[in-house]
Coordinates of C-alpha atoms in Angstrom, one line a residue:
M5 CA -36.3 -21.5 -33.6
S6 CA -34.7 -23.1 -30.1
K7 CA -36.9 -22.4 -27.1
F8 CA -34.0 -20.6 -26.1
Y9 CA -34.0 -18.0 -28.8
L10 CA -37.2 -17.9 -28.2
C11 CA -36.5 -16.7 -25.1
F12 CA -33.6 -14.2 -26.1
F13 CA -36.6 -12.8 -28.3
V14 CA -38.9 -11.9 -25.8
I15 CA -36.5 -10.4 -23.0
I16 CA -35.0 -8.1 -25.6
F17 CA -38.4 -7.1 -26.4
T18 CA -39.8 -7.1 -22.6
I19 CA -36.6 -5.5 -21.3
S20 CA -36.8 -3.0 -23.9
V21 CA -40.0 -1.7 -23.6
N22 CA -39.9 -2.2 -19.0
A23 CA -36.8 -1.0 -18.6
S24 CA -36.6 1.9 -21.6
I25 CA -33.5 1.9 -22.8
L26 CA -34.5 4.8 -25.1
N27 CA -33.2 7.2 -22.2
T28 CA -29.6 5.3 -22.3
K29 CA -26.5 5.8 -24.2
H30 CA -27.7 2.9 -25.9
N31 CA -30.8 4.8 -27.8
L32 CA -28.1 5.9 -31.3
S33 CA -31.0 7.1 -32.6
A34 CA -31.9 10.2 -33.7
S35 CA -33.9 10.6 -31.1
G36 CA -30.6 9.6 -28.4
T37 CA -30.2 11.5 -25.7
G38 CA -26.4 10.3 -26.1
N39 CA -23.1 11.2 -27.1
V40 CA -23.0 9.2 -30.0
T41 CA -26.1 9.1 -32.2
T42 CA -27.5 9.4 -35.6
T43 CA -29.3 12.0 -37.7
E44 CA -30.5 9.5 -40.8
T45 CA -32.6 6.7 -38.4
T46 CA -35.6 7.2 -36.2
R47 CA -35.7 2.8 -35.1
V48 CA -33.8 2.3 -31.5
C49 CA -33.3 -1.5 -32.0
V50 CA -31.9 -1.8 -35.4
F51 CA -29.0 -1.3 -34.2
C52 CA -28.5 -4.4 -32.6
H53 CA -31.3 -6.5 -33.4
T54 CA -33.2 -7.3 -36.6
P55 CA -36.7 -9.5 -36.6
H56 CA -35.2 -10.9 -39.5
N57 CA -31.7 -12.1 -41.5
S58 CA -29.9 -11.8 -38.8
N59 CA -26.6 -12.8 -37.5
Y60 CA -26.3 -15.7 -35.9
E61 CA -23.6 -16.0 -33.8
V62 CA -26.5 -14.7 -31.6
P63 CA -30.0 -13.9 -32.0
L64 CA -31.6 -11.4 -34.1
W65 CA -28.2 -9.7 -34.2
N66 CA -27.6 -7.2 -36.9
K67 CA -24.2 -6.7 -37.2
D68 CA -20.8 -8.8 -38.9
S69 CA -19.1 -10.9 -36.1
T70 CA -15.8 -9.1 -35.4
T71 CA -12.8 -11.1 -36.5
S72 CA -10.3 -9.7 -33.8
V73 CA -8.4 -12.1 -31.8
Y74 CA -8.3 -9.7 -28.1
V75 CA -5.1 -9.4 -25.9
L76 CA -6.5 -11.5 -22.6
Y77 CA -6.6 -10.3 -19.4
G78 CA -4.2 -12.5 -17.0
S79 CA -3.1 -12.8 -13.3
S80 CA -1.1 -15.5 -10.9
T81 CA -3.4 -15.6 -8.9
L82 CA -5.9 -16.4 -11.7
S83 CA -7.0 -19.7 -11.9
S84 CA -10.4 -19.4 -14.9
A85 CA -9.6 -20.7 -18.4
I86 CA -9.7 -17.7 -20.5
N87 CA -10.2 -18.1 -23.3
Q88 CA -11.2 -15.5 -26.5
P89 CA -14.4 -13.8 -26.2
D90 CA -17.5 -15.8 -27.8
G91 CA -21.0 -15.9 -27.4
T92 CA -22.9 -12.0 -26.2
S93 CA -19.3 -11.1 -25.4
R94 CA -18.4 -11.1 -28.5
V95 CA -21.4 -8.9 -29.4
C96 CA -20.3 -6.4 -27.6
L97 CA -17.1 -6.3 -28.8
S98 CA -18.4 -5.3 -32.2
C99 CA -19.0 -2.3 -30.7
H100 CA -17.1 -2.0 -27.5
D101 CA -13.5 -3.0 -29.1
G102 CA -13.5 -0.3 -32.0
T103 CA -13.1 -2.0 -35.1
I104 CA -17.1 -2.2 -36.6
S105 CA -18.9 0.7 -36.9
V106 CA -21.2 1.7 -34.1
G107 CA -23.3 1.9 -36.7
S108 CA -22.8 -0.9 -39.4
V109 CA -26.4 -2.5 -39.7
K110 CA -26.7 -6.1 -41.5
N111 CA -30.0 -5.0 -42.2
P112 CA -30.8 -3.0 -44.1
N113 CA -27.4 -3.4 -45.1
V114 CA -26.5 0.8 -44.3
T115 CA -24.1 2.1 -42.5
F116 CA -25.8 4.8 -40.7
A117 CA -22.6 8.8 -39.9
M118 CA -22.8 8.4 -36.2
S119 CA -21.4 11.8 -34.4
N120 CA -18.7 11.6 -32.0
T121 CA -17.6 9.4 -33.2
N122 CA -13.9 7.8 -35.4
N123 CA -15.5 7.2 -38.7
G124 CA -18.1 5.9 -36.9
L125 CA -15.9 3.1 -34.1
L126 CA -16.2 4.1 -30.3
T127 CA -13.5 6.5 -28.9
G128 CA -12.5 7.4 -25.3
S129 CA -13.5 5.0 -22.1
S130 CA -15.9 2.9 -24.7
N131 CA -14.0 2.0 -27.0
L132 CA -12.2 -1.4 -25.5
G133 CA -9.3 -2.3 -28.1
T134 CA -8.5 -5.4 -28.3
D135 CA -6.2 -5.4 -25.4
L136 CA -8.4 -6.9 -22.7
R137 CA -6.1 -6.7 -20.7
N138 CA -7.0 -4.3 -18.0
D139 CA -10.3 -5.1 -18.3
H140 CA -12.7 -8.3 -16.5
P141 CA -11.9 -11.6 -18.1
V142 CA -15.3 -12.8 -20.0
S143 CA -16.8 -15.9 -21.7
F144 CA -15.4 -18.4 -19.3
V145 CA -16.0 -20.7 -16.2
P146 CA -15.5 -19.7 -13.1
T147 CA -13.7 -21.7 -11.4
L148 CA -14.8 -22.2 -7.4
G149 CA -13.4 -21.6 -4.4
S150 CA -12.9 -20.5 -1.0
E151 CA -12.7 -17.0 -2.8
I152 CA -15.0 -16.7 -5.8
N153 CA -18.5 -18.1 -6.3
N154 CA -21.4 -18.7 -8.6
P155 CA -23.6 -15.7 -8.4
P156 CA -26.9 -17.5 -6.3
V157 CA -30.3 -18.4 -8.7
G158 CA -32.5 -16.0 -9.3
D159 CA -30.2 -13.5 -9.3
E160 CA -29.7 -10.0 -11.9
V161 CA -26.0 -10.9 -12.1
A162 CA -26.1 -14.4 -13.8
L163 CA -24.0 -16.7 -16.0
D164 CA -25.1 -17.7 -19.0
H165 CA -27.1 -20.6 -20.3
S166 CA -23.2 -22.6 -21.0
G167 CA -21.7 -21.0 -17.3
K168 CA -19.3 -18.4 -18.1
V169 CA -18.9 -14.6 -17.2
Q170 CA -20.1 -13.0 -20.7
C171 CA -20.7 -8.9 -20.7
T172 CA -24.0 -9.8 -20.0
T173 CA -23.4 -10.6 -16.5
C174 CA -22.7 -7.7 -15.0
H175 CA -24.5 -5.5 -17.4
N176 CA -28.0 -4.7 -19.2
P177 CA -27.1 -3.3 -22.3
H178 CA -31.1 -1.9 -21.8
D179 CA -31.3 -0.7 -18.8
D180 CA -29.4 2.4 -17.3
T181 CA -31.0 2.3 -14.0
Y182 CA -27.9 1.2 -12.0
G183 CA -25.4 3.1 -14.0
Y184 CA -22.8 1.3 -16.9
F185 CA -25.1 -0.4 -18.2
L186 CA -24.5 -2.9 -14.4
V187 CA -27.7 -5.6 -13.9
K188 CA -27.5 -3.8 -10.5
S189 CA -26.8 -1.7 -7.8
N190 CA -23.0 -0.9 -6.4
L191 CA -22.9 0.5 -3.6
N192 CA -20.5 -1.2 -2.0
S193 CA -19.9 -3.6 -4.6
A194 CA -22.9 -5.8 -5.1
V195 CA -22.2 -6.8 -8.4
C196 CA -19.0 -8.0 -7.3
K197 CA -20.0 -9.8 -4.1
T198 CA -21.7 -11.6 -5.8
C199 CA -19.6 -13.9 -7.5
H200 CA -16.5 -12.6 -5.1
S201 CA -15.7 -12.9 -1.9
K202 CA -12.1 -12.4 -0.9
T203 CA -10.9 -13.1 2.6
G204 CA -11.7 -11.4 5.6
F205 CA -13.1 -8.5 3.6
E206 CA -16.6 -8.1 4.9
Q207 CA -14.7 -6.7 8.0
S208 CA -12.5 -4.7 7.1
S209 CA -12.2 -1.3 6.9
H210 CA -12.5 -0.6 3.1
N211 CA -15.7 -1.7 3.5
L212 CA -17.6 -1.4 5.8
S213 CA -15.5 2.7 6.8
T214 CA -17.7 6.2 5.9
A215 CA -14.6 8.3 5.4
S216 CA -15.8 10.3 2.4
W217 CA -12.6 12.6 0.5
N218 CA -12.0 16.0 1.6
G219 CA -12.1 18.1 -1.4
A220 CA -8.9 19.3 -1.2
G221 CA -6.4 17.0 -4.0
S222 CA -7.4 14.9 -6.8
N223 CA -10.3 13.2 -6.5
P224 CA -10.2 9.4 -5.6
W225 CA -12.4 8.1 -7.2
P226 CA -13.5 9.4 -11.0
K227 CA -15.4 7.4 -12.3
N228 CA -17.0 6.0 -9.1
F229 CA -20.8 7.1 -8.4
Y230 CA -20.1 6.8 -5.0
S231 CA -19.2 9.0 -1.9
N232 CA -16.9 7.2 0.7
V233 CA -15.6 4.6 1.1
S234 CA -17.7 1.6 2.7
D235 CA -19.9 2.4 -0.6
N236 CA -17.4 2.5 -3.2
A237 CA -15.4 -1.2 -1.9
C238 CA -13.8 -3.2 -4.7
W239 CA -14.1 0.1 -6.2
N240 CA -11.9 1.8 -4.0
C241 CA -9.1 0.1 -5.6
H242 CA -10.4 -1.9 -9.0
W243 CA -11.8 -0.4 -12.0
S244 CA -13.4 -3.6 -13.3
H245 CA -12.5 -2.2 -16.9
G246 CA -9.7 -0.2 -18.2
G247 CA -7.6 -0.9 -15.3
T248 CA -4.2 1.1 -14.8
S249 CA -2.2 -1.9 -15.5
N250 CA -1.9 -5.9 -16.8
S251 CA -3.3 -7.9 -14.0
F252 CA -5.6 -7.4 -10.8
L253 CA -7.5 -4.4 -12.3
L254 CA -5.9 -1.9 -10.1
A255 CA -7.0 1.2 -10.3
N256 CA -4.2 3.7 -10.5
T257 CA -0.4 2.8 -10.7
P258 CA 2.1 2.4 -9.1
E259 CA 0.6 0.5 -6.6
E260 CA 1.3 2.8 -4.4
N261 CA -1.0 4.8 -6.2
V262 CA -3.2 3.0 -5.3
C263 CA -3.4 3.1 -1.8
S264 CA -2.1 6.9 -1.6
V265 CA -5.4 9.0 -3.1
C266 CA -6.5 8.2 0.0
H267 CA -4.2 7.7 2.2
N268 CA -2.6 11.0 2.2
G269 CA -5.2 12.6 4.1
N270 CA -7.2 13.8 2.3
V271 CA -9.4 10.1 2.9
A272 CA -8.2 8.8 5.7
S273 CA -7.7 10.7 8.4
K274 CA -3.6 9.6 8.4
D275 CA -1.4 10.9 6.1
I276 CA 0.2 8.1 5.6
M277 CA 2.0 9.0 2.2
S278 CA 4.2 12.2 3.6
E279 CA 6.0 10.0 5.9
F280 CA 7.7 8.9 2.8
S281 CA 9.1 12.2 2.0
K282 CA 11.8 11.0 5.5
S283 CA 14.8 10.5 5.2
S284 CA 14.5 7.0 6.6
V285 CA 11.6 5.5 5.0
H286 CA 9.9 1.8 3.2
N287 CA 10.7 2.8 0.0
V288 CA 7.2 1.9 -1.7
Y289 CA 8.7 3.8 -4.9
A290 CA 11.3 2.0 -5.2
Y291 CA 10.1 -0.9 -6.6
T292 CA 7.4 -0.9 -9.4
D293 CA 5.6 -4.5 -10.8
I294 CA 7.7 -6.7 -8.6
H295 CA 5.5 -7.4 -5.5
D296 CA 3.7 -10.6 -6.7
P297 CA 0.9 -12.4 -4.0
I298 CA 1.8 -15.5 -4.6
E299 CA 5.8 -15.1 -4.7
N300 CA 8.4 -17.3 -2.8
I301 CA 9.5 -15.4 0.5
T302 CA 12.9 -17.2 0.3
T303 CA 13.9 -16.8 -3.7
M304 CA 11.3 -13.3 -4.1
P305 CA 13.4 -10.3 -5.8
A306 CA 14.4 -7.4 -3.1
H307 CA 11.7 -5.1 -2.8
V308 CA 8.7 -3.4 -0.5
E309 CA 5.4 -2.2 -1.2
C310 CA 2.8 -1.6 0.8
L311 CA 1.4 -4.9 0.1
D312 CA 3.6 -6.2 1.8
C313 CA 2.8 -5.9 4.8
H314 CA -1.0 -4.7 4.3
N315 CA -3.1 -7.7 2.9
P316 CA -6.5 -4.0 1.1
H317 CA -8.3 -7.4 1.7
S318 CA -8.4 -7.7 5.1
V319 CA -7.1 -5.1 6.8
N320 CA -8.9 -3.7 10.0
S321 CA -8.8 -1.0 13.2
N322 CA -8.6 -4.9 16.0
T323 CA -6.0 -4.3 17.9
A324 CA -4.7 -7.3 19.2
T325 CA -0.8 -6.9 22.1
A326 CA 2.5 -7.9 20.9
P327 CA 3.8 -10.4 19.4
D328 CA 0.1 -11.0 18.0
V329 CA -0.5 -9.0 14.6
S330 CA -3.4 -6.2 14.7
G331 CA -6.1 -6.0 12.5
R332 CA -3.7 -3.7 10.5
L333 CA -1.8 -6.8 9.2
S334 CA -4.4 -9.0 9.1
N335 CA -3.9 -11.5 6.7
V336 CA -0.6 -10.8 5.6
K337 CA 2.4 -13.5 4.4
G338 CA 5.0 -13.9 6.7
A339 CA 8.0 -16.3 7.7
D340 CA 8.9 -18.5 11.5
L341 CA 11.7 -18.4 13.4
S342 CA 13.2 -21.0 11.3
G343 CA 12.4 -19.4 8.1
N344 CA 9.6 -21.0 6.3
T345 CA 6.6 -19.1 4.8
V346 CA 3.2 -19.1 7.7
N347 CA 0.2 -17.5 6.4
P348 CA -1.0 -15.5 7.7
A349 CA 1.4 -14.5 9.3
L350 CA 0.1 -14.8 13.6
Y351 CA 2.7 -12.9 15.0
Q352 CA 3.5 -9.3 13.8
Y353 CA 7.5 -10.3 13.8
Q354 CA 6.9 -12.5 11.3
V355 CA 5.8 -9.8 8.8
C356 CA 9.4 -8.3 9.4
I357 CA 11.7 -10.8 9.3
K358 CA 9.6 -11.9 5.7
C359 CA 12.1 -9.7 4.1
H360 CA 14.3 -8.6 7.6
G361 CA 15.1 -12.3 7.9
T362 CA 16.2 -14.6 5.2
N363 CA 18.8 -14.1 2.1
L364 CA 17.1 -11.3 0.6
N365 CA 19.6 -8.5 -0.1
I366 CA 17.9 -5.9 1.2
N367 CA 20.6 -4.3 0.8
I368 CA 20.5 -2.1 4.7
A369 CA 23.3 -0.6 5.7
P370 CA 24.7 -2.3 8.8
F371 CA 24.0 -1.2 12.3
A372 CA 27.5 -1.9 13.5
N373 CA 30.3 -4.4 12.6
R374 CA 29.7 -6.6 15.1
Q375 CA 32.0 -9.0 16.2
V376 CA 28.7 -12.0 16.2
D377 CA 26.7 -10.7 12.5
T378 CA 23.1 -10.2 13.2
S379 CA 22.2 -8.8 10.2
N380 CA 19.4 -11.8 9.5
I381 CA 17.1 -10.6 12.3
R382 CA 15.5 -14.0 12.1
Q383 CA 17.9 -15.6 13.2
A384 CA 18.6 -12.0 15.8
I385 CA 15.9 -12.3 17.4
N386 CA 15.7 -15.7 18.1
P387 CA 14.5 -17.0 21.8
S388 CA 17.2 -19.2 22.1
N389 CA 19.8 -17.4 21.5
P390 CA 22.2 -16.3 25.5
S391 CA 20.1 -12.5 24.9
F392 CA 17.8 -11.4 22.3
H393 CA 15.1 -8.3 22.9
P394 CA 11.3 -10.3 23.6
I395 CA 10.4 -9.9 20.2
A396 CA 9.7 -13.5 19.6
G397 CA 9.4 -14.5 22.9
Q398 CA 9.5 -13.7 26.7
G399 CA 12.9 -12.3 27.7
A400 CA 15.6 -15.2 29.3
N401 CA 16.7 -12.2 32.4
N402 CA 14.4 -11.8 35.5
N403 CA 16.5 -9.0 36.5
V404 CA 16.4 -5.7 34.5
P405 CA 15.6 -3.4 37.5
S406 CA 16.4 -0.7 34.8
L407 CA 12.4 -1.6 32.8
K408 CA 9.8 1.3 32.7
P409 CA 6.8 0.5 33.8
P410 CA 4.2 -1.0 32.2
Y411 CA 7.8 -2.9 30.9
S412 CA 8.3 -5.5 32.6
E413 CA 11.0 -8.9 33.1
T414 CA 7.8 -10.7 31.6
S415 CA 7.1 -8.0 28.6
I416 CA 6.9 -9.3 25.2
I417 CA 7.7 -6.0 22.5
Y418 CA 6.7 -5.9 19.0
C419 CA 9.0 -5.1 16.1
T420 CA 7.1 -1.5 16.1
D421 CA 8.1 -1.1 19.9
C422 CA 10.9 0.5 18.7
H423 CA 10.9 0.3 14.5
N424 CA 7.9 3.3 14.0
N425 CA 7.6 6.5 12.3
D426 CA 9.1 9.1 14.5
N427 CA 5.5 11.4 14.2
A428 CA 3.3 8.5 15.5
V429 CA 0.4 8.9 18.0
S430 CA 2.2 6.8 20.3
T431 CA 5.7 9.0 19.6
G432 CA 2.8 12.1 21.3
G433 CA 2.9 13.1 17.7
T434 CA -0.3 13.3 15.9
G435 CA 1.1 10.3 12.3
P436 CA -0.2 7.3 11.3
E437 CA 1.6 4.1 13.6
G438 CA 4.1 1.7 11.7
P439 CA 7.2 1.7 10.2
H440 CA 6.6 3.9 7.3
G441 CA 9.9 6.8 7.7
S442 CA 10.5 8.6 10.5
I443 CA 13.8 11.5 10.9
Y444 CA 16.3 9.3 12.4
P445 CA 18.0 6.2 11.0
Y446 CA 16.8 2.9 10.6
L447 CA 13.7 3.6 10.6
L448 CA 13.5 4.2 14.9
E449 CA 10.7 6.3 16.3
K450 CA 13.4 8.4 18.8
R451 CA 16.9 9.1 18.8
Y452 CA 19.6 6.3 19.2
E453 CA 23.2 7.6 18.9
M454 CA 25.7 5.7 18.0
S455 CA 28.4 7.2 17.2
D456 CA 31.5 7.1 19.0
Y457 CA 32.3 9.8 21.3
T458 CA 28.4 11.3 21.1
P459 CA 28.0 13.8 24.5
Y460 CA 25.6 12.5 26.6
S461 CA 22.0 13.5 26.8
S462 CA 18.8 11.8 27.6
S463 CA 17.6 12.4 24.2
A464 CA 21.3 11.1 22.4
Y465 CA 19.2 7.6 23.6
A466 CA 16.0 8.2 23.8
L467 CA 14.9 5.0 22.6
C468 CA 16.5 2.9 24.3
F469 CA 15.3 5.6 27.7
K470 CA 11.4 4.1 26.2
C471 CA 11.8 1.1 28.4
H472 CA 14.9 1.6 30.8
D473 CA 14.4 4.4 33.1
P474 CA 18.3 6.4 32.9
N475 CA 18.1 6.8 36.6
V476 CA 19.2 3.4 37.0
I477 CA 21.4 2.9 34.3
L478 CA 23.5 5.1 34.9
S479 CA 23.4 4.4 39.2
N480 CA 24.9 1.6 41.3
S481 CA 21.7 -0.5 40.6
S482 CA 22.4 -1.4 37.5
T483 CA 23.3 -5.1 36.3
F484 CA 26.5 -3.2 34.9
G485 CA 27.4 -0.9 37.6
L486 CA 29.8 1.9 35.5
H487 CA 27.5 2.3 33.1
Y488 CA 28.1 6.1 34.0
R489 CA 31.7 5.9 33.2
H490 CA 30.9 4.8 30.3
I491 CA 28.1 6.5 28.2
V492 CA 28.2 10.0 30.2
R493 CA 32.3 10.3 31.3
G494 CA 33.4 7.9 28.2
Q495 CA 30.9 9.0 25.5
I496 CA 30.2 5.8 24.6
P497 CA 26.8 4.7 22.9
C498 CA 25.2 2.1 24.0
S499 CA 25.5 0.9 21.2
A500 CA 29.4 0.1 20.8
C501 CA 28.3 -3.3 23.8
H502 CA 25.3 -4.0 22.9
D503 CA 23.3 -4.8 20.1
P504 CA 19.9 -4.4 20.4
H505 CA 17.8 -7.4 18.7
G506 CA 19.8 -10.0 20.6
V507 CA 23.4 -12.2 19.8
P508 CA 22.7 -15.2 18.0
Q509 CA 25.4 -18.6 20.0
G510 CA 29.2 -17.3 18.6
T511 CA 32.4 -19.4 19.7
A512 CA 34.3 -19.7 22.8
T513 CA 35.9 -17.5 21.3
D514 CA 33.8 -14.3 21.6
G515 CA 32.1 -15.0 24.7
D516 CA 28.6 -15.9 25.9
H517 CA 26.8 -12.6 24.8
L518 CA 25.2 -12.5 27.9
G519 CA 23.3 -9.3 28.1
L520 CA 23.5 -8.7 24.9
I521 CA 26.8 -7.9 23.9
N522 CA 28.0 -7.8 21.1
F523 CA 30.4 -5.4 20.8
D524 CA 30.8 -3.0 17.5
T525 CA 34.3 -3.8 16.1
N526 CA 34.3 0.1 15.2
I527 CA 34.9 1.5 18.0
V528 CA 35.9 -1.3 20.1
S529 CA 38.7 -3.8 19.5
P530 CA 40.7 -6.8 21.3
S531 CA 42.6 -6.9 24.0
N532 CA 46.7 -6.3 24.4
S533 CA 46.1 -10.5 24.5
G534 CA 43.9 -10.5 21.0
I535 CA 41.4 -11.0 22.6
L536 CA 38.0 -9.2 21.9
K537 CA 34.6 -11.4 24.2
F538 CA 32.4 -10.7 27.5
E539 CA 31.8 -13.5 29.7
V540 CA 29.8 -14.1 32.9
I541 CA 31.7 -16.5 35.5
N542 CA 30.2 -17.3 38.6
G543 CA 28.0 -13.2 39.0
R544 CA 31.3 -11.5 37.8
G545 CA 31.7 -10.3 35.0
Y546 CA 34.8 -10.3 32.4
C547 CA 35.5 -8.0 29.6
Y548 CA 39.2 -8.3 27.4
L549 CA 38.2 -5.5 24.8
K550 CA 40.9 -2.1 24.5
C551 CA 38.5 1.0 24.3
H552 CA 39.8 4.7 24.1
G553 CA 43.2 3.4 24.2
R554 CA 42.0 1.0 27.1
N555 CA 43.1 -2.1 27.7
H556 CA 40.1 -4.2 29.6
D557 CA 42.2 -7.7 29.3
P558 CA 40.6 -8.7 31.5
L559 CA 38.5 -6.1 33.6
R560 CA 36.4 -7.2 35.9
Y561 CA 32.7 -6.3 38.4
W562 CA 30.1 -8.2 39.7
R563 CA 27.3 -8.1 38.8

């Protein structure tokens, strides 16, 4: 007998005595307290071990080897080579793949009748089957990296003598002290964290929050031992066995349901999921199994999932000032103003233009029929444009008298200053922050009328007046002293002339586009001379257009 086999033999019987397998589900004998037992023998160890005539697959093994060929786990982020189960994992599967009777042993060569089985085969969650795509992979040598570590020497979590992860890396079949036969407590995912160290997770809300289930609705953690987010940690979202997806071991499917079980107001303080029932939403329910953590932002199919904006391993409550990302968007992939991938995104707008600034068919109805196409938001907000809202950089206009404090000409704003839940706390409501859902089109947090002949009221343009004082806008102190005539008397919406994101340089025939001027041609048409443009010459503005039957060819005004 080799030294390894001798050690294994000693360990088996030492552990059996000290850890009291007698009180676990693995006591299948007549004295067993579990659900699956036999009345035909009182011997405890015989179901797995024999001192003589054993199966050579592992030392002293008392069962035939499974001949199953398994469907293996895989994911786009898996870097290790996964092979068919071997070693101790294969002997575990001789019962837990549901192909060999639990009561079948080699010595004596009998098959004990077992209670609560299907002719001796395990049923329910104990039967993993031969499709292991929803189970943590086994029998592989982990490829180490910044997020994958070998367990420390001496840790209860241990690789086998070949350096492979096996069932016994996490489970001790003789000792159920910690539940699920884990080798140590998984409080705060101590077992998972022995090998997995996700970037940002130690400081993330999903690792630190002590929020617990309020008892309403469905239990978010039906298989777990623990009662708050921090204690469950990885188990909030992942199950090592019986995951509901064929990759990433997600606890629920489709993907958004992983988040919804807690972010429905029953664990997290804010009910985000109800936002998705509004008329204007980032519709995470419309897509399934499309998002991929390694997707190429220039070629990925159009979709939106919670994970496109949030990294659950890094998300935290850190605040920030524009344009920097807050903790809610920590470690999320984005795009820069040139359309190149930035990972992680440093600025909030980079997360937004990942989808709203590429060539994706994002199927968003255009704001208006603009002279210059500004549907690519990445191009629209570029600070090199003639005019732009100060999202990606400080504004170019040093004279904006309508700005309300605390805004000034040097302010930078977030995309979410306009696109936000309409009931967010920052809008005076009680709901969560972020562009999840709004009663207003285009996920705007406040009302913004774009229809011609809109009777004037401050509420009709509440979004604009969030930052711009209507008393200034509609007075002679504005840089355009004819706002009152247009907006109030003419009932012309702000959007007829102003394009809110910004305007790239057009051509010589469509004006200079200062002041966010980019006409909505559904309302404004070329002048009788066939010209449609706005330009500023020596401090005077010149409008060439026709609107409400009035020909401007041009109309001049002092700025």
